[in-house]
mmCIF file of C-alpha atoms in Angstrom:
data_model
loop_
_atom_site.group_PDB
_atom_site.id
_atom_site.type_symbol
_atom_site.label_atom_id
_atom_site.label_comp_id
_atom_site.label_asym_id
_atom_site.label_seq_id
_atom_site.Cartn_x
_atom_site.Cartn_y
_atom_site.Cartn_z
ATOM 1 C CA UNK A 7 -46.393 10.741 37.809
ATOM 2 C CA UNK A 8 -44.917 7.617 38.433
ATOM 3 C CA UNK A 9 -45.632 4.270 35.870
ATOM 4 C CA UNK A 10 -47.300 2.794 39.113
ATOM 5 C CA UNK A 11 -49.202 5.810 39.560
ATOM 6 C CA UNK A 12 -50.227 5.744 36.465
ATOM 7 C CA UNK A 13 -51.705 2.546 36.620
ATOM 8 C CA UNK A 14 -53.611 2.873 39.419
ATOM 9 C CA UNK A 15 -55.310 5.516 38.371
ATOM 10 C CA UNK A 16 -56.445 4.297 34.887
ATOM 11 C CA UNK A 17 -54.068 6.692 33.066
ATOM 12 C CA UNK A 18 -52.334 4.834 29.970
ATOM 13 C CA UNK A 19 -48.567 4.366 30.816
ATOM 14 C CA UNK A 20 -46.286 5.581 28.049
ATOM 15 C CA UNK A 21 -43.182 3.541 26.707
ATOM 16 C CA UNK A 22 -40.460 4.378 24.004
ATOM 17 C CA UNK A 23 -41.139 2.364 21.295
ATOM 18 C CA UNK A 24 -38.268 0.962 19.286
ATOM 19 C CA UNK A 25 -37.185 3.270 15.637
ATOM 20 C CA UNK A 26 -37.837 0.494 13.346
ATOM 21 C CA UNK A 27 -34.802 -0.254 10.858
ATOM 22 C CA UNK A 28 -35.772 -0.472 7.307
ATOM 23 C CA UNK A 29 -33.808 -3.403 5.379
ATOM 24 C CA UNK A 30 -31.899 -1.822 3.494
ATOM 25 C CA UNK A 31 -30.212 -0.281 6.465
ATOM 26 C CA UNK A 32 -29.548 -3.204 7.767
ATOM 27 C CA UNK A 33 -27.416 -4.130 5.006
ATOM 28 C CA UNK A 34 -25.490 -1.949 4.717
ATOM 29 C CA UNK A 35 -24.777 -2.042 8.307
ATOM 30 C CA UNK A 36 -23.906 -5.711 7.545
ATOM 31 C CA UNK A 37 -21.353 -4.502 4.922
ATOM 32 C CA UNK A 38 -19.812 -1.869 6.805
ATOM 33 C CA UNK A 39 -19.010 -4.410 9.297
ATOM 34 C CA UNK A 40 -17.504 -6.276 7.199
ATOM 35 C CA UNK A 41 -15.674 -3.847 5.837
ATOM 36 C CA UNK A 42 -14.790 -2.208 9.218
ATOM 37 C CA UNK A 43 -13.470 -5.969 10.526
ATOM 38 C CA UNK A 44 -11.459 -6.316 7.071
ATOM 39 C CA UNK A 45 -9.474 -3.037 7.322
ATOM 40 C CA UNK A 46 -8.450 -3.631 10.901
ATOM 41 C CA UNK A 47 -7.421 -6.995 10.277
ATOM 42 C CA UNK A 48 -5.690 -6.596 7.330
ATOM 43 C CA UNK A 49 -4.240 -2.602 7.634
ATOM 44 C CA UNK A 50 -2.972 -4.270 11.021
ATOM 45 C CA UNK A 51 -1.284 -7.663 9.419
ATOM 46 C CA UNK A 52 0.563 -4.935 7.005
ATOM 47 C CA UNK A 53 2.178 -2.333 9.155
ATOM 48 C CA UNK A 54 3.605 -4.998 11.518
ATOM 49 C CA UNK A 55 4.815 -7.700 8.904
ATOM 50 C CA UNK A 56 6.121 -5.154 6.917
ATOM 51 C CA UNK A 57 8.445 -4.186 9.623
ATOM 52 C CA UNK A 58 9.229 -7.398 10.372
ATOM 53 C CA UNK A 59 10.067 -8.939 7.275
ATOM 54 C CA UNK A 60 12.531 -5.637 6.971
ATOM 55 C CA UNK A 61 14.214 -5.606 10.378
ATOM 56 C CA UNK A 62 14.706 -9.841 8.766
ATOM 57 C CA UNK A 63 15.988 -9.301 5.498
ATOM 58 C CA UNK A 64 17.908 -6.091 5.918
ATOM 59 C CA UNK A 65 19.953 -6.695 9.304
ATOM 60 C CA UNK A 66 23.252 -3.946 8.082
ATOM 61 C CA UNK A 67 19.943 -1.444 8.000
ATOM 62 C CA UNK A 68 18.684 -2.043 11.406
ATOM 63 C CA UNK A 69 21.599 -1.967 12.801
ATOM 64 C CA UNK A 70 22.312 1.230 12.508
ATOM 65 C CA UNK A 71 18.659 2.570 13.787
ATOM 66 C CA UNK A 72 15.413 0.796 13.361
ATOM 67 C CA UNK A 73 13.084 1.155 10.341
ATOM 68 C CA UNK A 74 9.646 3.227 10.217
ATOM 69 C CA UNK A 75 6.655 1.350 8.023
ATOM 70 C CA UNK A 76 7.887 3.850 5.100
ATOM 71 C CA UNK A 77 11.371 2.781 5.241
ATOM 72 C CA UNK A 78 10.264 -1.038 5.494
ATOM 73 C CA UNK A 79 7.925 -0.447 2.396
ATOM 74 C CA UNK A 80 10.929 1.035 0.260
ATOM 75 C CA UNK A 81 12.177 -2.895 -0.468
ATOM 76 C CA UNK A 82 10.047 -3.520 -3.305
ATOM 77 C CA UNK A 83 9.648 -7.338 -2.076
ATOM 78 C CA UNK A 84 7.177 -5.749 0.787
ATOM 79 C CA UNK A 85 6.286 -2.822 -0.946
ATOM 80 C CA UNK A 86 4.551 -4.196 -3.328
ATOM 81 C CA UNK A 87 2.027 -6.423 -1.222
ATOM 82 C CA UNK A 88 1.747 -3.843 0.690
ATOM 83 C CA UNK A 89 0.736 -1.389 -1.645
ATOM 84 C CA UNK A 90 -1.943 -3.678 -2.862
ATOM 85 C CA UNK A 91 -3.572 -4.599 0.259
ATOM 86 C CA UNK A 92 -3.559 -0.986 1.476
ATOM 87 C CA UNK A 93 -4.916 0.562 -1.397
ATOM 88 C CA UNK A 94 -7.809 -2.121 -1.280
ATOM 89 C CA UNK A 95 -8.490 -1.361 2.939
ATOM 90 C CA UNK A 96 -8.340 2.766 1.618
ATOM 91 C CA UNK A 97 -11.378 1.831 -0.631
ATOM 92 C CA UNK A 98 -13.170 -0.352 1.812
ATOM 93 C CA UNK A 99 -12.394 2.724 4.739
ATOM 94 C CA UNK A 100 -13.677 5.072 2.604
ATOM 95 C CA UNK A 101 -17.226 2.811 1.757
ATOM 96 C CA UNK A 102 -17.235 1.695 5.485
ATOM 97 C CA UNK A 103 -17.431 5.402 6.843
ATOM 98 C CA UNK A 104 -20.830 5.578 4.821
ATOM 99 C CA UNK A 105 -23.041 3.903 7.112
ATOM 100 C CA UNK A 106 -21.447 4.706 10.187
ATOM 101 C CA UNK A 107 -22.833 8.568 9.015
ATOM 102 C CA UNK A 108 -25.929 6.974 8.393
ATOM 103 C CA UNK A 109 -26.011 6.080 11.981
ATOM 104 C CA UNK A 110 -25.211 9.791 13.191
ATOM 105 C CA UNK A 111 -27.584 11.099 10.955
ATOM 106 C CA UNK A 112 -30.369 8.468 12.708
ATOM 107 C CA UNK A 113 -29.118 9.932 16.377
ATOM 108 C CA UNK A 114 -29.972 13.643 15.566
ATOM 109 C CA UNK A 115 -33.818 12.634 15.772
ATOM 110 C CA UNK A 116 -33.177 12.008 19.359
ATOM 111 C CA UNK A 117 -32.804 15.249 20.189
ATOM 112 C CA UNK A 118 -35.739 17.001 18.533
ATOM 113 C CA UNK A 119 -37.671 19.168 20.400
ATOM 114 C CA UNK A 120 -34.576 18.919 23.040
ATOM 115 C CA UNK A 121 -31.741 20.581 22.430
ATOM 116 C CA UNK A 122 -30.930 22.366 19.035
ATOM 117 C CA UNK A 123 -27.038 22.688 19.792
ATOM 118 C CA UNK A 124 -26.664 19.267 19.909
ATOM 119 C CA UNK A 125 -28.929 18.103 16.806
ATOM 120 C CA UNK A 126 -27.307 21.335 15.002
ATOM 121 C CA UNK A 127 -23.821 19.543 15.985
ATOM 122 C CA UNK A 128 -24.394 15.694 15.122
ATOM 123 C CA UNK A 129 -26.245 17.393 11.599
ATOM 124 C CA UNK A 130 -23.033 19.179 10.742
ATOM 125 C CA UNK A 131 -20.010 17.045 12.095
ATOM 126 C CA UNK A 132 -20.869 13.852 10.734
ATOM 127 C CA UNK A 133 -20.546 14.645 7.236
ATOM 128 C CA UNK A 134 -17.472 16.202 7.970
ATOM 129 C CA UNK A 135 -15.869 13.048 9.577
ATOM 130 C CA UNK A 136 -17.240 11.345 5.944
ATOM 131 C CA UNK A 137 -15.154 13.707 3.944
ATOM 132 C CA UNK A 138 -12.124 14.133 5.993
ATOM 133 C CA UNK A 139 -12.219 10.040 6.446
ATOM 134 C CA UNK A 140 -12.454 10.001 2.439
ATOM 135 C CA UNK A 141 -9.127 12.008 2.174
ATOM 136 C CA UNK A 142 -7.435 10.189 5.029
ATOM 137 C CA UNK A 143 -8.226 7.213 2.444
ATOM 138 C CA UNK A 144 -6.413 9.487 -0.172
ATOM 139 C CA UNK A 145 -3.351 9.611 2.118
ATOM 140 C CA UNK A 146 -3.341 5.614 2.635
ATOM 141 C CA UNK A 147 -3.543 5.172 -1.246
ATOM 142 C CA UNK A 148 -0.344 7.404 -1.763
ATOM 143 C CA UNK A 149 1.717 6.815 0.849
ATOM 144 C CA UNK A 150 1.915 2.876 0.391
ATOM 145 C CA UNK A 151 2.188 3.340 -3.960
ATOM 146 C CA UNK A 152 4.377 5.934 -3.760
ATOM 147 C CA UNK A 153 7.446 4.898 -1.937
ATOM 148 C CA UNK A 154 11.125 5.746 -1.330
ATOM 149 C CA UNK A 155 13.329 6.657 -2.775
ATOM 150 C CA UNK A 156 11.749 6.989 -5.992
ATOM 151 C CA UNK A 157 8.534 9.290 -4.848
ATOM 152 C CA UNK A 158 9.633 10.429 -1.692
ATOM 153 C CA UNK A 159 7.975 13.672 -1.945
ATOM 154 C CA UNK A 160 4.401 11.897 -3.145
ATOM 155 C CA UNK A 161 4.967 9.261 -0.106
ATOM 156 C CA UNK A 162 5.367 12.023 2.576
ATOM 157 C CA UNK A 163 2.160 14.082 1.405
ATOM 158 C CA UNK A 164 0.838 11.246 1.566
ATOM 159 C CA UNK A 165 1.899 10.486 5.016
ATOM 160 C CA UNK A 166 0.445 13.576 6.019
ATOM 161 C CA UNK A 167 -2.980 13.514 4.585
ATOM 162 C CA UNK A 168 -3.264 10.213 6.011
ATOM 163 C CA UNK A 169 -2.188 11.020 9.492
ATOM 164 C CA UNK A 170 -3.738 14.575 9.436
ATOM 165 C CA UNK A 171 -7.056 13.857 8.560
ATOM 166 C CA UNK A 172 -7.603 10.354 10.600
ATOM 167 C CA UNK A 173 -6.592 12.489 13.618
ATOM 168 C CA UNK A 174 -9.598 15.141 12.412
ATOM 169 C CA UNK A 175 -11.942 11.931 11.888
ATOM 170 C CA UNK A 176 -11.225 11.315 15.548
ATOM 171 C CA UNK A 177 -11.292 14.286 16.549
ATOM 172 C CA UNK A 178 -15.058 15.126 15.308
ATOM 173 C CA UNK A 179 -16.068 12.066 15.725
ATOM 174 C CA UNK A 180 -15.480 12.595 19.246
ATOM 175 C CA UNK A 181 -16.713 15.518 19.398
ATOM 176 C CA UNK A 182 -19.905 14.609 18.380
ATOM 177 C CA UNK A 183 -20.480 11.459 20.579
ATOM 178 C CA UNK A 184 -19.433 13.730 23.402
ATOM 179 C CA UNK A 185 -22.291 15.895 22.889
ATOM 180 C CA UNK A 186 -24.933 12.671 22.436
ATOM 181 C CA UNK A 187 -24.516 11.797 25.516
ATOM 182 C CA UNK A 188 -24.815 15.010 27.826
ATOM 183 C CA UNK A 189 -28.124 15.621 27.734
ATOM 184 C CA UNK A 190 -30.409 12.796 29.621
ATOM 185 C CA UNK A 191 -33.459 13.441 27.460
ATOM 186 C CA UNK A 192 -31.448 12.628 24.317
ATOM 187 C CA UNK A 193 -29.348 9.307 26.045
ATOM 188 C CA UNK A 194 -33.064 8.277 26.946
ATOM 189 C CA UNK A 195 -34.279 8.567 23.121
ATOM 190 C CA UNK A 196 -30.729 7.226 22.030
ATOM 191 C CA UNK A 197 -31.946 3.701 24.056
ATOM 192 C CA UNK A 198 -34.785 2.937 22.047
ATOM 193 C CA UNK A 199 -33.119 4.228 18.636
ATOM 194 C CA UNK A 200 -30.898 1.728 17.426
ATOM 195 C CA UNK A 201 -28.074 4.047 16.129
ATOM 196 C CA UNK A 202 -25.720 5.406 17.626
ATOM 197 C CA UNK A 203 -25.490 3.508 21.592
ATOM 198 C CA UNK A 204 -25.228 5.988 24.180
ATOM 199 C CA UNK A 205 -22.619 3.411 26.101
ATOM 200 C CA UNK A 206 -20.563 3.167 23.050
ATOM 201 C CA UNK A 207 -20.768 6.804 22.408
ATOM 202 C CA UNK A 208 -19.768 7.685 26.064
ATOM 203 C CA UNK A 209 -16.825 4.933 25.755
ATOM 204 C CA UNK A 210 -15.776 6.297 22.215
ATOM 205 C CA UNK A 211 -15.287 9.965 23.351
ATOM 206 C CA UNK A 212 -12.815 8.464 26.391
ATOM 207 C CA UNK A 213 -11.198 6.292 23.644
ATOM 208 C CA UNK A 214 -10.979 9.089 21.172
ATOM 209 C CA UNK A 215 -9.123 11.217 23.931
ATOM 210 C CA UNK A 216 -6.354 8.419 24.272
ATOM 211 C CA UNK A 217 -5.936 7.989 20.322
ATOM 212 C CA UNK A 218 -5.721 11.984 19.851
ATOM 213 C CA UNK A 219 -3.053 11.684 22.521
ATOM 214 C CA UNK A 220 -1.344 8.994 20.997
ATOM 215 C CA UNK A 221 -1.564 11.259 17.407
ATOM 216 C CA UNK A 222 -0.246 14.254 19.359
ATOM 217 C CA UNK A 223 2.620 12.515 20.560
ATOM 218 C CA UNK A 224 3.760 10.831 17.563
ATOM 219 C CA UNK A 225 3.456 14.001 15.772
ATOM 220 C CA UNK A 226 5.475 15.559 18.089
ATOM 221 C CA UNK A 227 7.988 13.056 18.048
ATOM 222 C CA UNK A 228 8.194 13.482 14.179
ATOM 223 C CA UNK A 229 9.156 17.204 14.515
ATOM 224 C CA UNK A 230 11.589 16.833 16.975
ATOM 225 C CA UNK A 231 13.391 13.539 16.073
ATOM 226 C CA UNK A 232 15.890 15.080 13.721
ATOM 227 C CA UNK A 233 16.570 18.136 16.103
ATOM 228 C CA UNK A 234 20.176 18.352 18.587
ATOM 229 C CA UNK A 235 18.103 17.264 22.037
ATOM 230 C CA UNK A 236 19.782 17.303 25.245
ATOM 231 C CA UNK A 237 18.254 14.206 25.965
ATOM 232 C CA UNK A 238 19.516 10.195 24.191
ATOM 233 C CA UNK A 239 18.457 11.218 20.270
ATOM 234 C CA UNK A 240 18.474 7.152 19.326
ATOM 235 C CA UNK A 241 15.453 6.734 22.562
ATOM 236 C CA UNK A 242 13.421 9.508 20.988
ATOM 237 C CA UNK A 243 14.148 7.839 17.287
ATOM 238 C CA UNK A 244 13.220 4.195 18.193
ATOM 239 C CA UNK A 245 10.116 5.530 20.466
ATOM 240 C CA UNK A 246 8.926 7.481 17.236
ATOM 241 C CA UNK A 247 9.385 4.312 15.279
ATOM 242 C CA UNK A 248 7.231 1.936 17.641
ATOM 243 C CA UNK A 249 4.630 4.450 18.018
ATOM 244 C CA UNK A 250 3.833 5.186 14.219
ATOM 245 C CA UNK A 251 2.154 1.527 14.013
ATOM 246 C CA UNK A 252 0.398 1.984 17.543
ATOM 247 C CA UNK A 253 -0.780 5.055 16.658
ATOM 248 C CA UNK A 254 -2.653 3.510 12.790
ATOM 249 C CA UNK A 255 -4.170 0.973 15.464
ATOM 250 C CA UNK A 256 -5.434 3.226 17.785
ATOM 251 C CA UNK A 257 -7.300 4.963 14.894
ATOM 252 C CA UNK A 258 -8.148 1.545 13.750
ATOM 253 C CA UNK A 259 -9.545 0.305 17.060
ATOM 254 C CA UNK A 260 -11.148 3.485 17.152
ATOM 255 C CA UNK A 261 -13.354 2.453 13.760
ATOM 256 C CA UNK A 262 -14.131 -1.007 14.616
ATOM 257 C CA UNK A 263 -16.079 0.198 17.789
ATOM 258 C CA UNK A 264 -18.684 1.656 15.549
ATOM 259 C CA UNK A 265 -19.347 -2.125 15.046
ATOM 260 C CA UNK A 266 -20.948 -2.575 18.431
ATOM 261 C CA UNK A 267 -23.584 0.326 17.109
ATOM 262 C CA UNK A 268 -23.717 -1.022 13.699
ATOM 263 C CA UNK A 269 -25.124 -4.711 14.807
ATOM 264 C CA UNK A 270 -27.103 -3.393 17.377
ATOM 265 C CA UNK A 271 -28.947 -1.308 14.588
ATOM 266 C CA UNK A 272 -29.267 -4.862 13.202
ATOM 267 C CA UNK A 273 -30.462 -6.775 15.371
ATOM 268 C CA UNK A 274 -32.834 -3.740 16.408
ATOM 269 C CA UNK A 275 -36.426 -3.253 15.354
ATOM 270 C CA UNK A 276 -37.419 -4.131 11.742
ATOM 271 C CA UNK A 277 -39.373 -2.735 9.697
#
């Protein structure tokens, strides 16, 4: 029966009311924002400057192939800076991811009563893109304090950890807004809820799937980049090189659209 149906023949119509958000919420919505908006700009300003100021200050370098963010880092005139300011965005990444699980934990109401894979899914994943997010921050810590040439081996796991485990946060993450948004009844619930927005979750699987790529890619490019090719070695090199930094944005970009959901929580119903 129709709302206009319903009306005309004295039955009461029904409408979602808005999930009130308490205050506290709120605020830490506010600060994961901030956070969120902090490590992109700043994780961002790093990983290109760095580079630059290298490819400036070290031209005999360059010109014999160009420099990846670890090489850049190994001047101690950019290292430093950069160690600094990255170890502070690993902290603030690793507090940021907090409410953002907050907000998954909030969807899996919407599909009570619906669909039991899918609450079983967004119950489980979440705090699994929390923990591998937290070591990912691990990785971002090590790799920019422990540098070349001194603590190669230290930099490298910590190249990995970092890489490895943002690619898993994006993975599940993906994963998990995939599934939000495939069954009606639980997009329909998602509406009214301010957590996370089924929009935003449909867009973030489709942006996951080009970051993953991107991941794949320069991963791929890492293993091979050292190996005889019958195809120009110094192409492969330099496209490694210029994807390493798009690759950290991607997974940055990636972050910051959990911002969208985050102020839409609120600006949503208080309570």
């Amino acid at each position: 029966m129709t709302d206009q149906m319903k009306m005309r023949s004295g039955a009461p119509v029904t409408q979602a009311i808005p999930v009130t958000t308490p205050r506290w919420l709120r605020r830490v919505s506010v600060f994961a924002i901030l956070t969120n908006t902090i490590v992109f700009v700043v994780v961002n300003y790093w990983i290109y400057t760095a580079r630059f100021r290298f490819i400036d200050t070290h031209p005999a370098y360059v010109a014999k192939q160009p420099p990846t963010i670890s090489r850049a880092i190994s001047d101690n005139l950019i290292g430093d800076p950069f160690a600094f300011w990255i170890a502070v965005c690993a902290v603030l990444l690793a507090l940021g991811v907090l409410p953002i699980g907050m907000l998954y934990r909030r969807a899996s109401h919407a599909s009570n009563g619906v669909s039991e894979r899918v609450g079983a899914i967004v119950r489980i994943l979440p705090p699994l893109v929390i923990a591998s997010q937290f070591i990912a921050a691990i990785g971002m810590y090590m790799l920019s304090n422990f540098r070349f040439p001194d603590n190669g081996a230290l930099h490298m796991i910590g190249s990995y950890l970092f890489f490895g485990f943002e690619t898993l946060t994006v993975l599940l993450s993906s994963i998990t807004c995939w599934h939000l948004g495939r069954n009606a009844t639980v997009v329909s619930r998602l509406s009214t809820d301010f957590s996370i927005a089924p929009g935003m979750s449909a867009f973030r699987w489709k942006l996951g799937i080009l970051v993953l790529m991107m991941a794949a890619t320069y991963i791929l490019l890492f293993v091979i980049k050292d190996m005889n090719l019958p195809i120009d070695g110094k192409a492969v090199y330099a496209t490694y090189v210029l994807l390493e930094p798009a690759v950290i944005s991607g997974f940055l970009i990636y972050l910051l659209s959990f911002n969208i959901d985050l102020a839409r929580l609120v600006m949503g119903s208080r309570s």
